[in-house]
Structures are given as C-alpha cells and as structure tokens.
Amino acid sequence: MEEALNSTIDPACLQEPPLAIDVIKQLDVFGVCLYSMLTFMSVVSLLLYLEQCVYIYKNLPYPKKTTIIWINGAAPVIATMACFGMWIPKAVMITDMTSNCYFAVVVYKVLVLMIQEFGGSDVFLKRFSGETFKISTGPCCCCCPCLPRVPMSWRMLFLLKMGALQYAILKTVLSVLAIILWTNGNFDLSDLEITGTAIWINPLIGVLTIISLWPVAIIFMNTNSHLHSLKIIPKYAMYQLILVLSQLQTSIINILALNGTISCSPPFSSQARGSMLSQQMMIMEMFIITLVTRFLYRRTYDTLLSGAHENDQNAKVLVEQDV
C-alpha cells in the first residue's frame, strides 16, 4: 500500500529546494516577466532607500538620522532579501533570518525614535515625570484593563528600552544558532517532534517578539497625542504593517505548505513553493511600503516643543486670530 502511495507522488515533491539554475531553466514567458518585474521592484526599492539615506544624512541631526535610516531600511532590506530568496531557493533560510534580524533592530529603533522626537531620554523624562502610563496595551495585556497605571521614571524607561532591545540581541543569537544547526541538518521547520530543535527555538522567538512589541506599544499609546504633527500614527502603522506581513503572513504560508494545502509544482516541493510564493508577495508589498515610508520621512523638522512652549505657541495663535 505504501509503495503504491509513493509511486503516485512526483519525486520532485519530496526533494530539497532546487538550485538557481534549475529555477531559471523551468521559467516560461510569464515566469520570466514575473521574475523580471519583481527583481525590478526590489532594485528600485533599494535605490530609493539609498537616495533617502543621503537626504536624511544631509538634513537631519545626529542621532535622529541614524535611527530614521534604520527604520526606513526595513522594507527595502526585506524586499532585497526576498529577491535573493526567490532566485536562490536554497538560501531562503539565510535570507529570512537576515530580514528578521534586521527588523528586530527596527523594533527597538521605533521606540528610540518616539523618545528622540521629544528631545531624548532626559527631556522625555522631564516632560512626563509624575505622569502615569497605561500599560494595558497589546500584544501582551490589551485584555487586562484592570492593570494599574505606572508612573514614568528613569527605571521605567530603562525597562521599556531593555524590553525592546532584548529582541534585537537574542533574535540575532538564536538566528545564528539556527543557521549553524541547519547546516548540520539539525534544524528543520518541518520537524515538529519534541526532539527537534525548531519546535524549541521558534516558540522562544515568538515569546521574545511579543515581549519586545509591548514596550513600543506602551510608549506609542501614551505619547501619540503629542506627536500628531510629526505623522507618528501613519509611521507606526507602516511599522505594524511590516511586522504583520514579514512575520504573520510568512508563518501562515509556511504552515499551509507544511500541511500540504499548497501543492507542489516540480521542481518545487510544497514547502519550497510556499517559500517562493511568500518571497514574491513580500517583494510587491515591501515595494509599496517603501514608497509610503519615503513620503512620510522625507521632511525636516525640529525637536518637538515642550508642553510649556506648546501652550505659549497656542496662545500666540489665538491672539493672532482675535486680532
């Protein structure tokens, strides 16, 4: 019975991802046009990002410019890595790990940027000293409105920064460990047994991700009303969108491929075809996000005024309107 079942399965569906030359050989006219268009999108994304880096470096002060350069690079870096993964399916493990490690740093940089918009940590603490922050936010405690508000202090700000920074560090360490185990044949995403390494590393990374997103959400939910003029809400929305597309969407496609929902298409197995579809979708999505983030960040502005200065500014505006 097993022999009859195996005889109906194309041997290519049980093989590892194909080589780049095998991908090129099996492309038809539509495939050539599709791959060329997606490659063009990723190249344009990278060129726009490099041009944006030059603009930011010339027009924004340090250290804000380095933070914004990091954040702006999320979509172009993911698109570039996805393009490499599309052309070289065997390298998907490394390209995905590179993209995820870069975005782990971006999570921390988003928190840093919101603090820098107020003038840095010292100014941030002076402005919000004595105020209480709501911590019942997603993704950890959005269902716990009974949690008490916590006063902002140096210790509280330090814990928030460390909560986001730990993901950037530990994600990189675990990714390097996973690649080392993968080269030795010990790390396989399809191996869901308790003795496999993937079943231990991936859930741990998921927990670290949730922990790192919580401090960023706390800072945003309690300060976004002061940053409307700096378009912080659409900027935060783009960061959240990249998170969903690069993490949740990829995970869903991989699960569908492992379950066989995504059928194999020689020379691609089900898992390799799922990865290919994920890379292609990612390039298109990150190209659009690159254009949007370029519009949001392509402007110069001063550090946000303090509360007292804001009141004086509003008073001046009211006086001018009365006159």
GROMACS .gro file of N, CA, C and O in nm, residues 84-131:
model
  192
   84PHE      N    1   1.657   3.774  -0.335
   84PHE     CA    2   1.760   3.671  -0.334
   84PHE      C    3   1.698   3.533  -0.308
   84PHE      O    4   1.735   3.433  -0.370
   85GLY      N    5   1.603   3.527  -0.213
   85GLY     CA    6   1.538   3.401  -0.183
   85GLY      C    7   1.453   3.349  -0.297
   85GLY      O    8   1.438   3.228  -0.313
   86MET      N    9   1.398   3.441  -0.377
   86MET     CA   10   1.317   3.399  -0.493
   86MET      C   11   1.405   3.335  -0.600
   86MET      O   12   1.369   3.233  -0.659
   87TRP      N   13   1.520   3.394  -0.626
   87TRP     CA   14   1.611   3.342  -0.729
   87TRP      C   15   1.691   3.222  -0.680
   87TRP      O   16   1.726   3.133  -0.759
   88ILE      N   17   1.723   3.218  -0.551
   88ILE     CA   18   1.807   3.110  -0.495
   88ILE      C   19   1.728   3.044  -0.383
   88ILE      O   20   1.745   3.077  -0.264
   89PRO      N   21   1.638   2.951  -0.413
   89PRO     CA   22   1.551   2.891  -0.311
   89PRO      C   23   1.627   2.824  -0.196
   89PRO      O   24   1.577   2.821  -0.083
   90LYS      N   25   1.745   2.771  -0.224
   90LYS     CA   26   1.821   2.705  -0.117
   90LYS      C   27   1.869   2.803  -0.011
   90LYS      O   28   1.908   2.762   0.099
   91ALA      N   29   1.869   2.933  -0.043
   91ALA     CA   30   1.919   3.034   0.050
   91ALA      C   31   1.807   3.099   0.131
   91ALA      O   32   1.833   3.195   0.205
   92VAL      N   33   1.684   3.047   0.120
   92VAL     CA   34   1.570   3.111   0.187
   92VAL      C   35   1.590   3.115   0.338
   92VAL      O   36   1.554   3.213   0.404
   93MET      N   37   1.647   3.012   0.394
   93MET     CA   38   1.672   3.008   0.538
   93MET      C   39   1.758   3.126   0.580
   93MET      O   40   1.727   3.197   0.678
   94ILE      N   41   1.864   3.153   0.506
   94ILE     CA   42   1.956   3.262   0.542
   94ILE      C   43   1.893   3.398   0.513
   94ILE      O   44   1.906   3.491   0.594
   95THR      N   45   1.823   3.412   0.399
   95THR     CA   46   1.763   3.542   0.366
   95THR      C   47   1.653   3.578   0.465
   95THR      O   48   1.641   3.694   0.506
   96ASP      N   49   1.572   3.481   0.506
   96ASP     CA   50   1.466   3.508   0.604
   96ASP      C   51   1.525   3.546   0.739
   96ASP      O   52   1.476   3.638   0.806
   97MET      N   53   1.630   3.477   0.779
   97MET     CA   54   1.694   3.509   0.907
   97MET      C   55   1.754   3.649   0.904
   97MET      O   56   1.744   3.724   1.001
   98THR      N   57   1.814   3.688   0.791
   98THR     CA   58   1.871   3.822   0.779
   98THR      C   59   1.763   3.929   0.790
   98THR      O   60   1.779   4.029   0.863
   99SER      N   61   1.651   3.909   0.720
   99SER     CA   62   1.541   4.005   0.726
   99SER      C   63   1.485   4.016   0.867
   99SER      O   64   1.459   4.127   0.917
  100ASN      N   65   1.466   3.903   0.932
  100ASN     CA   66   1.408   3.903   1.066
  100ASN      C   67   1.501   3.968   1.168
  100ASN      O   68   1.455   4.039   1.259
  101CYS      N   69   1.631   3.944   1.154
  101CYS     CA   70   1.727   4.007   1.246
  101CYS      C   71   1.729   4.158   1.227
  101CYS      O   72   1.738   4.234   1.325
  102TYR      N   73   1.723   4.203   1.102
  102TYR     CA   74   1.720   4.347   1.076
  102TYR      C   75   1.594   4.409   1.136
  102TYR      O   76   1.600   4.514   1.201
  103PHE      N   77   1.480   4.343   1.115
  103PHE     CA   78   1.356   4.400   1.169
  103PHE      C   79   1.355   4.398   1.321
  103PHE      O   80   1.290   4.482   1.385
  104ALA      N   81   1.425   4.303   1.382
  104ALA     CA   82   1.434   4.300   1.528
  104ALA      C   83   1.501   4.428   1.580
  104ALA      O   84   1.461   4.483   1.684
  105VAL      N   85   1.600   4.477   1.508
  105VAL     CA   86   1.664   4.604   1.545
  105VAL      C   87   1.569   4.721   1.521
  105VAL      O   88   1.564   4.816   1.599
  106VAL      N   89   1.489   4.712   1.413
  106VAL     CA   90   1.394   4.819   1.381
  106VAL      C   91   1.291   4.835   1.493
  106VAL      O   92   1.249   4.948   1.524
  107VAL      N   93   1.248   4.725   1.554
  107VAL     CA   94   1.152   4.732   1.664
  107VAL      C   95   1.206   4.822   1.775
  107VAL      O   96   1.136   4.909   1.829
  108TYR      N   97   1.333   4.803   1.809
  108TYR     CA   98   1.396   4.887   1.912
  108TYR      C   99   1.411   5.030   1.864
  108TYR      O  100   1.390   5.125   1.940
  109LYS      N  101   1.445   5.048   1.738
  109LYS     CA  102   1.467   5.183   1.684
  109LYS      C  103   1.337   5.264   1.680
  109LYS      O  104   1.340   5.386   1.693
  110VAL      N  105   1.223   5.198   1.660
  110VAL     CA  106   1.094   5.269   1.662
  110VAL      C  107   1.069   5.329   1.800
  110VAL      O  108   1.024   5.444   1.813
  111LEU      N  109   1.098   5.252   1.904
  111LEU     CA  110   1.084   5.304   2.041
  111LEU      C  111   1.179   5.421   2.064
  111LEU      O  112   1.140   5.524   2.120
  112VAL      N  113   1.303   5.407   2.018
  112VAL     CA  114   1.402   5.512   2.035
  112VAL      C  115   1.360   5.639   1.961
  112VAL      O  116   1.375   5.751   2.011
  113LEU      N  117   1.303   5.624   1.841
  113LEU     CA  118   1.261   5.740   1.762
  113LEU      C  119   1.154   5.820   1.834
  113LEU      O  120   1.160   5.944   1.837
  114MET      N  121   1.056   5.752   1.893
  114MET     CA  122   0.950   5.824   1.964
  114MET      C  123   1.005   5.902   2.082
  114MET      O  124   0.958   6.011   2.113
  115ILE      N  125   1.107   5.848   2.148
  115ILE     CA  126   1.171   5.921   2.258
  115ILE      C  127   1.253   6.037   2.205
  115ILE      O  128   1.251   6.148   2.262
  116GLN      N  129   1.324   6.016   2.095
  116GLN     CA  130   1.405   6.123   2.037
  116GLN      C  131   1.321   6.238   1.983
  116GLN      O  132   1.367   6.351   1.976
  117GLU      N  133   1.196   6.211   1.945
  117GLU     CA  134   1.110   6.319   1.896
  117GLU      C  135   1.081   6.421   2.005
  117GLU      O  136   1.046   6.536   1.977
  118PHE      N  137   1.096   6.382   2.131
  118PHE     CA  138   1.077   6.474   2.242
  118PHE      C  139   1.208   6.542   2.284
  118PHE      O  140   1.208   6.624   2.374
  119GLY      N  141   1.319   6.504   2.220
  119GLY     CA  142   1.447   6.564   2.252
  119GLY      C  143   1.544   6.472   2.321
  119GLY      O  144   1.651   6.516   2.365
  120GLY      N  145   1.510   6.344   2.336
  120GLY     CA  146   1.600   6.249   2.402
  120GLY      C  147   1.543   6.201   2.534
  120GLY      O  148   1.438   6.246   2.580
  121SER      N  149   1.614   6.109   2.598
  121SER     CA  150   1.566   6.047   2.722
  121SER      C  151   1.549   6.147   2.834
  121SER      O  152   1.450   6.144   2.908
  122ASP      N  153   1.645   6.239   2.850
  122ASP     CA  154   1.638   6.336   2.959
  122ASP      C  155   1.517   6.428   2.945
  122ASP      O  156   1.443   6.451   3.042
  123VAL      N  157   1.497   6.480   2.825
  123VAL     CA  158   1.382   6.567   2.801
  123VAL      C  159   1.252   6.489   2.814
  123VAL      O  160   1.152   6.540   2.867
  124PHE      N  161   1.253   6.366   2.766
  124PHE     CA  162   1.134   6.282   2.777
  124PHE      C  163   1.095   6.261   2.922
  124PHE      O  164   0.977   6.271   2.959
  125LEU      N  165   1.194   6.233   3.008
  125LEU     CA  166   1.165   6.210   3.149
  125LEU      C  167   1.118   6.339   3.217
  125LEU      O  168   1.028   6.336   3.303
  126LYS      N  169   1.176   6.453   3.182
  126LYS     CA  170   1.132   6.579   3.241
  126LYS      C  171   0.987   6.610   3.202
  126LYS      O  172   0.909   6.661   3.282
  127ARG      N  173   0.954   6.579   3.078
  127ARG     CA  174   0.819   6.612   3.029
  127ARG      C  175   0.713   6.523   3.092
  127ARG      O  176   0.603   6.569   3.124
  128PHE      N  177   0.744   6.395   3.110
  128PHE     CA  178   0.644   6.301   3.160
  128PHE      C  179   0.669   6.259   3.305
  128PHE      O  180   0.607   6.165   3.353
  129SER      N  181   0.760   6.328   3.372
  129SER     CA  182   0.786   6.297   3.513
  129SER      C  183   0.660   6.325   3.596
  129SER      O  184   0.601   6.433   3.587
  130GLY      N  185   0.620   6.227   3.674
  130GLY     CA  186   0.499   6.241   3.755
  130GLY      C  187   0.374   6.193   3.686
  130GLY      O  188   0.271   6.171   3.753
  131GLU      N  189   0.376   6.175   3.554
  131GLU     CA  190   0.260   6.123   3.483
  131GLU      C  191   0.260   5.971   3.486
  131GLU      O  192   0.364   5.907   3.494
   0.00000   0.00000   0.00000
